[in-house]
Amino acid sequence: MNERLRTAMLRHGVALEDLAERCGVEPKTVERWINTGRLPHRRHRWAAAKLLSADETYLWPDVLESSQARRGRASRSELVEVFPDRASVPRELWLRLLTDAQERVDVLVFSGTFYAQTQPKIARSLAEAARRGVAIRLCFGDSSARSVETRDREEGLGGTLAAKIRSSLTYYRTLPELDGCEIRLHSTTLYASLFRYDDDLLVNPHAYGEPASANPTFHFRRLDGGTIAEHYMSSFERVWAEAVPWSGAEI
C-alpha cells in the first residue's frame, strides 16, 4: 500500500473521485495506486502531486530510484571510446569532429602543441568553421601563470612549457579578428584537457608527473539524461569565465 499517497489525500480532504477527476483516470485506477503501489504515468503523477501540494518523489519514491537508474545507464552510454593515450586518438577522428561541427568548438589546454601538429592547417580549418557559423572558443594557459610553472616542474619539462604555450599561440594569432572566434588565457590548474565539438567531447585527464600525451583519452557523446559529458562541459565554462581575452598581439 502507498501510505504516503493515502495519507496526503486524507490530510487534504481529497477523495478517490477528486484525484481521479484531476488526473483524468477512473477512480479504480487511483485505488490501485493506493492499494497495490502501482506507479502512475508521469503526467498523472504531476497532476496528483500538484493537487496534494507534494513532491512526486515523496509520493512515489520509486520515481527517484528509476530516474537514477536511467541516469546511470545514459551516462555509461555516453562513453564512445577509450584510448590508452592521447597519441592513440586517430588523426582522422580529430579532423572529422572539426569538419562535422555545426554549433561550437571548445578547446581547453595549456599549450596544445600537438593540436596544431596533428592538424597542420588548424587555423584555416577553425576559420572555415567560424565562417559556417560555428562558435570557436580556444582557451590556452597563461605562460606567466604559477599553474604553468607548477605543471612544468611536475612533468620535468625544464622550464619549456611557457615557451611551448607562446609557440602554440602563433598558430592562432589571426583568429581573434574573425567573427565567432575567441581566444582566452587561463591560469587555473589543468586537471584535464578538453576538446568539444557540439555534443562530442574528448577528455584527456592528467596524472601527476606524466605528460598529457601519455594519459588516456576518453571520447564522450552527450545524451539526454547522461551526466558525464555535461560534467566536463560545465568545467570548461567555469575556466572560460575566469580566463582573460587574448587579442593575438601579445605572444
PDB file of C-alpha atoms in Angstrom:
ATOM      1  CA  MET A   1       0.000   0.000   0.000  1.00  0.00           C
ATOM      2  CA  ASN A   2       1.153   3.500  -0.816  1.00  0.00           C
ATOM      3  CA  GLU A   3       0.740   5.025   2.640  1.00  0.00           C
ATOM      4  CA  ARG A   4       2.224   8.364   1.612  1.00  0.00           C
ATOM      5  CA  LEU A   5      -0.350   8.871  -1.105  1.00  0.00           C
ATOM      6  CA  ARG A   6      -3.220   7.733   1.103  1.00  0.00           C
ATOM      7  CA  THR A   7      -2.137   9.997   3.976  1.00  0.00           C
ATOM      8  CA  ALA A   8      -1.670  13.021   1.700  1.00  0.00           C
ATOM      9  CA  MET A   9      -5.187  12.545   0.347  1.00  0.00           C
ATOM     10  CA  LEU A  10      -6.644  12.312   3.847  1.00  0.00           C
ATOM     11  CA  ARG A  11      -4.817  15.417   5.050  1.00  0.00           C
ATOM     12  CA  HIS A  12      -6.006  17.475   2.098  1.00  0.00           C
ATOM     13  CA  GLY A  13      -9.518  16.049   2.096  1.00  0.00           C
ATOM     14  CA  VAL A  14      -9.111  14.664  -1.413  1.00  0.00           C
ATOM     15  CA  ALA A  15     -11.364  11.692  -2.216  1.00  0.00           C
ATOM     16  CA  LEU A  16     -10.649   8.974  -4.760  1.00  0.00           C
ATOM     17  CA  GLU A  17     -13.083  10.591  -7.150  1.00  0.00           C
ATOM     18  CA  ASP A  18     -11.452  14.019  -6.757  1.00  0.00           C
ATOM     19  CA  LEU A  19      -7.995  12.736  -7.551  1.00  0.00           C
ATOM     20  CA  ALA A  20      -9.311  10.613 -10.406  1.00  0.00           C
ATOM     21  CA  GLU A  21     -11.034  13.620 -11.966  1.00  0.00           C
ATOM     22  CA  ARG A  22      -7.939  15.800 -11.650  1.00  0.00           C
ATOM     23  CA  CYS A  23      -5.752  13.130 -13.261  1.00  0.00           C
ATOM     24  CA  GLY A  24      -8.272  12.141 -15.911  1.00  0.00           C
ATOM     25  CA  VAL A  25      -8.489   8.493 -14.847  1.00  0.00           C
ATOM     26  CA  GLU A  26     -11.074   6.157 -13.346  1.00  0.00           C
ATOM     27  CA  PRO A  27     -11.444   6.023  -9.514  1.00  0.00           C
ATOM     28  CA  LYS A  28     -10.489   2.326  -9.645  1.00  0.00           C
ATOM     29  CA  THR A  29      -7.146   3.375 -11.129  1.00  0.00           C
ATOM     30  CA  VAL A  30      -6.458   5.666  -8.185  1.00  0.00           C
ATOM     31  CA  GLU A  31      -7.495   2.843  -5.869  1.00  0.00           C
ATOM     32  CA  ARG A  32      -4.842   0.630  -7.450  1.00  0.00           C
ATOM     33  CA  TRP A  33      -2.253   3.403  -6.974  1.00  0.00           C
ATOM     34  CA  ILE A  34      -3.014   3.306  -3.264  1.00  0.00           C
ATOM     35  CA  ASN A  35      -3.634  -0.385  -2.602  1.00  0.00           C
ATOM     36  CA  THR A  36      -1.068  -2.012  -4.881  1.00  0.00           C
ATOM     37  CA  GLY A  37       1.622   0.661  -5.045  1.00  0.00           C
ATOM     38  CA  ARG A  38       1.339   0.877  -8.819  1.00  0.00           C
ATOM     39  CA  LEU A  39       3.404   3.717 -10.305  1.00  0.00           C
ATOM     40  CA  PRO A  40       1.203   6.117 -12.317  1.00  0.00           C
ATOM     41  CA  HIS A  41       2.145   7.648 -15.642  1.00  0.00           C
ATOM     42  CA  ARG A  42       4.307  10.749 -15.332  1.00  0.00           C
ATOM     43  CA  ARG A  43       1.570  13.241 -16.248  1.00  0.00           C
ATOM     44  CA  HIS A  44      -0.739  11.657 -13.680  1.00  0.00           C
ATOM     45  CA  ARG A  45       1.978  11.858 -11.004  1.00  0.00           C
ATOM     46  CA  TRP A  46       2.489  15.522 -11.725  1.00  0.00           C
ATOM     47  CA  ALA A  47      -1.243  16.280 -11.573  1.00  0.00           C
ATOM     48  CA  ALA A  48      -1.626  14.380  -8.291  1.00  0.00           C
ATOM     49  CA  ALA A  49       1.433  15.997  -6.746  1.00  0.00           C
ATOM     50  CA  LYS A  50       0.156  19.453  -7.645  1.00  0.00           C
ATOM     51  CA  LEU A  51      -3.280  18.777  -6.172  1.00  0.00           C
ATOM     52  CA  LEU A  52      -1.779  17.365  -2.971  1.00  0.00           C
ATOM     53  CA  SER A  53       0.953  20.038  -2.689  1.00  0.00           C
ATOM     54  CA  ALA A  54       3.623  17.350  -2.534  1.00  0.00           C
ATOM     55  CA  ASP A  55       6.689  16.328  -4.493  1.00  0.00           C
ATOM     56  CA  GLU A  56       6.135  13.353  -6.765  1.00  0.00           C
ATOM     57  CA  THR A  57       9.297  11.674  -5.433  1.00  0.00           C
ATOM     58  CA  TYR A  58       7.791  11.819  -1.927  1.00  0.00           C
ATOM     59  CA  LEU A  59       4.518  10.268  -3.041  1.00  0.00           C
ATOM     60  CA  TRP A  60       6.291   7.710  -5.239  1.00  0.00           C
ATOM     61  CA  PRO A  61       9.902   7.126  -4.083  1.00  0.00           C
ATOM     62  CA  ASP A  62      10.397   4.599  -6.875  1.00  0.00           C
ATOM     63  CA  VAL A  63      10.458   7.531  -9.285  1.00  0.00           C
ATOM     64  CA  LEU A  64      13.753   8.695  -7.812  1.00  0.00           C
ATOM     65  CA  GLU A  65      15.251   5.217  -7.924  1.00  0.00           C
ATOM     66  CA  SER A  66      14.181   4.633 -11.506  1.00  0.00           C
ATOM     67  CA  SER A  67      15.420   8.068 -12.616  1.00  0.00           C
ATOM     68  CA  GLN A  68      18.795   7.382 -11.019  1.00  0.00           C
ATOM     69  CA  ALA A  69      18.976   4.069 -12.824  1.00  0.00           C
ATOM     70  CA  ARG A  70      18.108   5.730 -16.142  1.00  0.00           C
ATOM     71  CA  ARG A  71      20.677   8.431 -15.499  1.00  0.00           C
ATOM     72  CA  GLY A  72      23.303   5.791 -14.764  1.00  0.00           C
ATOM     73  CA  ARG A  73      22.529   3.900 -17.970  1.00  0.00           C
ATOM     74  CA  ALA A  74      22.537   7.097 -20.037  1.00  0.00           C
ATOM     75  CA  SER A  75      25.836   8.217 -18.525  1.00  0.00           C
ATOM     76  CA  ARG A  76      27.502   4.892 -19.293  1.00  0.00           C
ATOM     77  CA  SER A  77      26.147   5.074 -22.826  1.00  0.00           C
ATOM     78  CA  GLU A  78      27.854   8.443 -23.324  1.00  0.00           C
ATOM     79  CA  LEU A  79      31.243   6.728 -23.464  1.00  0.00           C
ATOM     80  CA  VAL A  80      32.053   6.124 -27.133  1.00  0.00           C
ATOM     81  CA  GLU A  81      35.691   5.003 -26.921  1.00  0.00           C
ATOM     82  CA  VAL A  82      38.671   4.850 -24.567  1.00  0.00           C
ATOM     83  CA  PHE A  83      42.164   5.439 -25.943  1.00  0.00           C
ATOM     84  CA  PRO A  84      45.122   4.263 -23.815  1.00  0.00           C
ATOM     85  CA  ASP A  85      46.982   7.508 -24.506  1.00  0.00           C
ATOM     86  CA  ARG A  86      46.333  10.680 -26.434  1.00  0.00           C
ATOM     87  CA  ALA A  87      48.617   9.654 -29.270  1.00  0.00           C
ATOM     88  CA  SER A  88      46.276   6.721 -29.926  1.00  0.00           C
ATOM     89  CA  VAL A  89      43.428   9.038 -30.926  1.00  0.00           C
ATOM     90  CA  PRO A  90      43.283   8.703 -34.733  1.00  0.00           C
ATOM     91  CA  ARG A  91      44.122  11.838 -36.675  1.00  0.00           C
ATOM     92  CA  GLU A  92      41.040  11.137 -38.770  1.00  0.00           C
ATOM     93  CA  LEU A  93      38.850  11.498 -35.688  1.00  0.00           C
ATOM     94  CA  TRP A  94      40.237  14.946 -34.864  1.00  0.00           C
ATOM     95  CA  LEU A  95      39.673  16.050 -38.459  1.00  0.00           C
ATOM     96  CA  ARG A  96      36.186  14.572 -38.724  1.00  0.00           C
ATOM     97  CA  LEU A  97      34.944  16.095 -35.487  1.00  0.00           C
ATOM     98  CA  LEU A  98      36.110  19.547 -36.531  1.00  0.00           C
ATOM     99  CA  THR A  99      34.753  19.207 -40.060  1.00  0.00           C
ATOM    100  CA  ASP A 100      31.370  17.967 -38.833  1.00  0.00           C
ATOM    101  CA  ALA A 101      30.922  20.573 -36.075  1.00  0.00           C
ATOM    102  CA  GLN A 102      27.841  22.723 -36.652  1.00  0.00           C
ATOM    103  CA  GLU A 103      27.439  24.817 -33.497  1.00  0.00           C
ATOM    104  CA  ARG A 104      30.574  25.045 -31.370  1.00  0.00           C
ATOM    105  CA  VAL A 105      34.166  24.032 -30.873  1.00  0.00           C
ATOM    106  CA  ASP A 106      35.680  24.479 -27.399  1.00  0.00           C
ATOM    107  CA  VAL A 107      39.297  23.693 -26.558  1.00  0.00           C
ATOM    108  CA  LEU A 108      40.932  23.832 -23.109  1.00  0.00           C
ATOM    109  CA  VAL A 109      44.680  23.134 -22.875  1.00  0.00           C
ATOM    110  CA  PHE A 110      47.926  24.577 -21.547  1.00  0.00           C
ATOM    111  CA  SER A 111      49.954  24.640 -24.768  1.00  0.00           C
ATOM    112  CA  GLY A 112      48.071  22.248 -27.049  1.00  0.00           C
ATOM    113  CA  THR A 113      51.152  21.948 -29.259  1.00  0.00           C
ATOM    114  CA  PHE A 114      50.049  18.558 -30.551  1.00  0.00           C
ATOM    115  CA  TYR A 115      46.702  20.017 -31.637  1.00  0.00           C
ATOM    116  CA  ALA A 116      48.344  22.031 -34.391  1.00  0.00           C
ATOM    117  CA  GLN A 117      50.829  19.281 -35.194  1.00  0.00           C
ATOM    118  CA  THR A 118      48.039  16.752 -35.668  1.00  0.00           C
ATOM    119  CA  GLN A 119      46.132  19.219 -37.827  1.00  0.00           C
ATOM    120  CA  PRO A 120      48.733  21.309 -39.739  1.00  0.00           C
ATOM    121  CA  LYS A 121      46.069  23.625 -41.189  1.00  0.00           C
ATOM    122  CA  ILE A 122      44.252  24.025 -37.877  1.00  0.00           C
ATOM    123  CA  ALA A 123      43.904  27.823 -38.033  1.00  0.00           C
ATOM    124  CA  ARG A 124      42.435  27.638 -41.532  1.00  0.00           C
ATOM    125  CA  SER A 125      40.082  24.819 -40.511  1.00  0.00           C
ATOM    126  CA  LEU A 126      38.873  26.759 -37.463  1.00  0.00           C
ATOM    127  CA  ALA A 127      38.383  29.877 -39.585  1.00  0.00           C
ATOM    128  CA  GLU A 128      36.330  27.891 -42.098  1.00  0.00           C
ATOM    129  CA  ALA A 129      34.218  26.507 -39.249  1.00  0.00           C
ATOM    130  CA  ALA A 130      33.638  30.024 -37.932  1.00  0.00           C
ATOM    131  CA  ARG A 131      32.542  31.202 -41.365  1.00  0.00           C
ATOM    132  CA  ARG A 132      29.877  28.488 -41.486  1.00  0.00           C
ATOM    133  CA  GLY A 133      28.524  29.677 -38.132  1.00  0.00           C
ATOM    134  CA  VAL A 134      30.426  27.561 -35.610  1.00  0.00           C
ATOM    135  CA  ALA A 135      31.341  29.375 -32.387  1.00  0.00           C
ATOM    136  CA  ILE A 136      35.066  28.854 -31.723  1.00  0.00           C
ATOM    137  CA  ARG A 137      36.453  29.204 -28.191  1.00  0.00           C
ATOM    138  CA  LEU A 138      40.096  28.333 -27.535  1.00  0.00           C
ATOM    139  CA  CYS A 139      41.496  28.532 -24.012  1.00  0.00           C
ATOM    140  CA  PHE A 140      45.274  28.269 -23.523  1.00  0.00           C
ATOM    141  CA  GLY A 141      47.399  28.559 -20.410  1.00  0.00           C
ATOM    142  CA  ASP A 142      48.787  31.933 -19.411  1.00  0.00           C
ATOM    143  CA  SER A 143      52.541  31.430 -19.884  1.00  0.00           C
ATOM    144  CA  SER A 144      53.260  33.650 -16.869  1.00  0.00           C
ATOM    145  CA  ALA A 145      50.845  31.834 -14.519  1.00  0.00           C
ATOM    146  CA  ARG A 146      52.043  29.940 -11.470  1.00  0.00           C
ATOM    147  CA  SER A 147      49.949  26.954 -12.516  1.00  0.00           C
ATOM    148  CA  VAL A 148      52.024  26.688 -15.710  1.00  0.00           C
ATOM    149  CA  GLU A 149      55.248  26.858 -13.723  1.00  0.00           C
ATOM    150  CA  THR A 150      53.961  24.144 -11.379  1.00  0.00           C
ATOM    151  CA  ARG A 151      52.964  21.818 -14.228  1.00  0.00           C
ATOM    152  CA  ASP A 152      56.324  22.369 -15.880  1.00  0.00           C
ATOM    153  CA  ARG A 153      58.110  21.324 -12.701  1.00  0.00           C
ATOM    154  CA  GLU A 154      55.848  18.313 -12.071  1.00  0.00           C
ATOM    155  CA  GLU A 155      56.402  16.948 -15.561  1.00  0.00           C
ATOM    156  CA  GLY A 156      60.116  17.705 -15.548  1.00  0.00           C
ATOM    157  CA  LEU A 157      59.931  19.923 -18.630  1.00  0.00           C
ATOM    158  CA  GLY A 158      62.908  22.059 -17.645  1.00  0.00           C
ATOM    159  CA  GLY A 159      61.144  25.396 -17.962  1.00  0.00           C
ATOM    160  CA  THR A 160      59.932  24.818 -21.526  1.00  0.00           C
ATOM    161  CA  LEU A 161      56.139  24.765 -21.020  1.00  0.00           C
ATOM    162  CA  ALA A 162      55.788  28.559 -21.064  1.00  0.00           C
ATOM    163  CA  ALA A 163      57.749  28.671 -24.308  1.00  0.00           C
ATOM    164  CA  LYS A 164      55.552  25.938 -25.771  1.00  0.00           C
ATOM    165  CA  ILE A 165      52.460  27.976 -24.972  1.00  0.00           C
ATOM    166  CA  ARG A 166      53.858  31.070 -26.669  1.00  0.00           C
ATOM    167  CA  SER A 167      54.906  28.999 -29.667  1.00  0.00           C
ATOM    168  CA  SER A 168      51.482  27.363 -29.912  1.00  0.00           C
ATOM    169  CA  LEU A 169      49.698  30.707 -29.834  1.00  0.00           C
ATOM    170  CA  THR A 170      51.469  31.785 -33.021  1.00  0.00           C
ATOM    171  CA  TYR A 171      49.267  29.372 -34.967  1.00  0.00           C
ATOM    172  CA  TYR A 172      46.119  31.179 -33.877  1.00  0.00           C
ATOM    173  CA  ARG A 173      47.083  34.856 -33.756  1.00  0.00           C
ATOM    174  CA  THR A 174      44.796  35.808 -36.682  1.00  0.00           C
ATOM    175  CA  LEU A 175      41.708  34.044 -35.353  1.00  0.00           C
ATOM    176  CA  PRO A 176      40.567  36.688 -32.813  1.00  0.00           C
ATOM    177  CA  GLU A 177      39.996  39.043 -35.756  1.00  0.00           C
ATOM    178  CA  LEU A 178      37.250  36.769 -37.103  1.00  0.00           C
ATOM    179  CA  ASP A 179      33.620  36.906 -36.025  1.00  0.00           C
ATOM    180  CA  GLY A 180      32.754  33.854 -33.977  1.00  0.00           C
ATOM    181  CA  CYS A 181      36.342  33.181 -32.838  1.00  0.00           C
ATOM    182  CA  GLU A 182      37.549  33.962 -29.337  1.00  0.00           C
ATOM    183  CA  ILE A 183      40.758  33.042 -27.546  1.00  0.00           C
ATOM    184  CA  ARG A 184      41.422  33.394 -23.825  1.00  0.00           C
ATOM    185  CA  LEU A 185      44.299  32.622 -21.465  1.00  0.00           C
ATOM    186  CA  HIS A 186      43.683  30.857 -18.165  1.00  0.00           C
ATOM    187  CA  SER A 187      45.744  30.461 -15.008  1.00  0.00           C
ATOM    188  CA  THR A 188      43.809  27.589 -13.449  1.00  0.00           C
ATOM    189  CA  THR A 189      45.111  24.121 -12.625  1.00  0.00           C
ATOM    190  CA  LEU A 190      44.537  21.984 -15.703  1.00  0.00           C
ATOM    191  CA  TYR A 191      43.062  18.723 -14.467  1.00  0.00           C
ATOM    192  CA  ALA A 192      42.033  17.619 -17.956  1.00  0.00           C
ATOM    193  CA  SER A 193      42.471  18.908 -21.482  1.00  0.00           C
ATOM    194  CA  LEU A 194      39.066  19.223 -23.140  1.00  0.00           C
ATOM    195  CA  PHE A 195      38.090  19.238 -26.804  1.00  0.00           C
ATOM    196  CA  ARG A 196      34.406  19.754 -27.513  1.00  0.00           C
ATOM    197  CA  TYR A 197      32.712  19.518 -30.901  1.00  0.00           C
ATOM    198  CA  ASP A 198      28.961  20.078 -30.474  1.00  0.00           C
ATOM    199  CA  ASP A 199      27.878  17.062 -28.389  1.00  0.00           C
ATOM    200  CA  ASP A 200      31.147  15.137 -28.830  1.00  0.00           C
ATOM    201  CA  LEU A 201      33.832  15.603 -26.219  1.00  0.00           C
ATOM    202  CA  LEU A 202      37.393  14.297 -25.979  1.00  0.00           C
ATOM    203  CA  VAL A 203      38.682  14.357 -22.398  1.00  0.00           C
ATOM    204  CA  ASN A 204      42.420  13.930 -21.734  1.00  0.00           C
ATOM    205  CA  PRO A 205      42.814  13.757 -17.913  1.00  0.00           C
ATOM    206  CA  HIS A 206      46.174  14.406 -16.312  1.00  0.00           C
ATOM    207  CA  ALA A 207      48.129  12.108 -14.000  1.00  0.00           C
ATOM    208  CA  TYR A 208      50.764  13.593 -11.721  1.00  0.00           C
ATOM    209  CA  GLY A 209      54.237  13.507 -13.214  1.00  0.00           C
ATOM    210  CA  GLU A 210      53.069  12.260 -16.601  1.00  0.00           C
ATOM    211  CA  PRO A 211      52.894  14.290 -19.826  1.00  0.00           C
ATOM    212  CA  ALA A 212      49.408  14.790 -21.222  1.00  0.00           C
ATOM    213  CA  SER A 213      50.283  12.702 -24.271  1.00  0.00           C
ATOM    214  CA  ALA A 214      50.877   9.640 -22.080  1.00  0.00           C
ATOM    215  CA  ASN A 215      47.499   9.840 -20.341  1.00  0.00           C
ATOM    216  CA  PRO A 216      44.290   8.138 -21.531  1.00  0.00           C
ATOM    217  CA  THR A 217      41.750  10.000 -23.638  1.00  0.00           C
ATOM    218  CA  PHE A 218      38.011   9.396 -23.378  1.00  0.00           C
ATOM    219  CA  HIS A 219      35.550  10.093 -26.165  1.00  0.00           C
ATOM    220  CA  PHE A 220      32.111  11.008 -24.825  1.00  0.00           C
ATOM    221  CA  ARG A 221      28.942  11.934 -26.689  1.00  0.00           C
ATOM    222  CA  ARG A 222      26.361  13.835 -24.682  1.00  0.00           C
ATOM    223  CA  LEU A 223      22.987  12.103 -24.322  1.00  0.00           C
ATOM    224  CA  ASP A 224      19.718  13.218 -22.743  1.00  0.00           C
ATOM    225  CA  GLY A 225      19.754  12.025 -19.157  1.00  0.00           C
ATOM    226  CA  GLY A 226      23.529  11.499 -19.117  1.00  0.00           C
ATOM    227  CA  THR A 227      25.790  13.425 -16.768  1.00  0.00           C
ATOM    228  CA  ILE A 228      29.436  12.788 -17.667  1.00  0.00           C
ATOM    229  CA  ALA A 229      29.762  14.902 -20.812  1.00  0.00           C
ATOM    230  CA  GLU A 230      27.840  17.751 -19.215  1.00  0.00           C
ATOM    231  CA  HIS A 231      30.086  17.488 -16.137  1.00  0.00           C
ATOM    232  CA  TYR A 232      33.171  18.271 -18.212  1.00  0.00           C
ATOM    233  CA  MET A 233      31.422  20.845 -20.376  1.00  0.00           C
ATOM    234  CA  SER A 234      30.435  22.742 -17.247  1.00  0.00           C
ATOM    235  CA  SER A 235      34.055  22.600 -16.106  1.00  0.00           C
ATOM    236  CA  PHE A 236      35.112  24.287 -19.333  1.00  0.00           C
ATOM    237  CA  GLU A 237      32.580  27.061 -18.754  1.00  0.00           C
ATOM    238  CA  ARG A 238      33.969  27.768 -15.283  1.00  0.00           C
ATOM    239  CA  VAL A 239      37.523  28.067 -16.584  1.00  0.00           C
ATOM    240  CA  TRP A 240      36.390  30.156 -19.546  1.00  0.00           C
ATOM    241  CA  ALA A 241      34.569  32.598 -17.270  1.00  0.00           C
ATOM    242  CA  GLU A 242      37.798  33.315 -15.364  1.00  0.00           C
ATOM    243  CA  ALA A 243      40.115  33.422 -18.374  1.00  0.00           C
ATOM    244  CA  VAL A 244      41.453  36.648 -19.905  1.00  0.00           C
ATOM    245  CA  PRO A 245      40.757  37.540 -23.565  1.00  0.00           C
ATOM    246  CA  TRP A 246      43.748  37.357 -25.912  1.00  0.00           C
ATOM    247  CA  SER A 247      43.792  39.620 -28.961  1.00  0.00           C
ATOM    248  CA  GLY A 248      46.540  37.836 -30.867  1.00  0.00           C
ATOM    249  CA  ALA A 249      49.006  40.689 -30.492  1.00  0.00           C
ATOM    250  CA  GLU A 250      50.941  39.594 -27.427  1.00  0.00           C
ATOM    251  CA  ILE A 251      52.956  36.377 -27.538  1.00  0.00           C
TER     252      ILE A 251
END
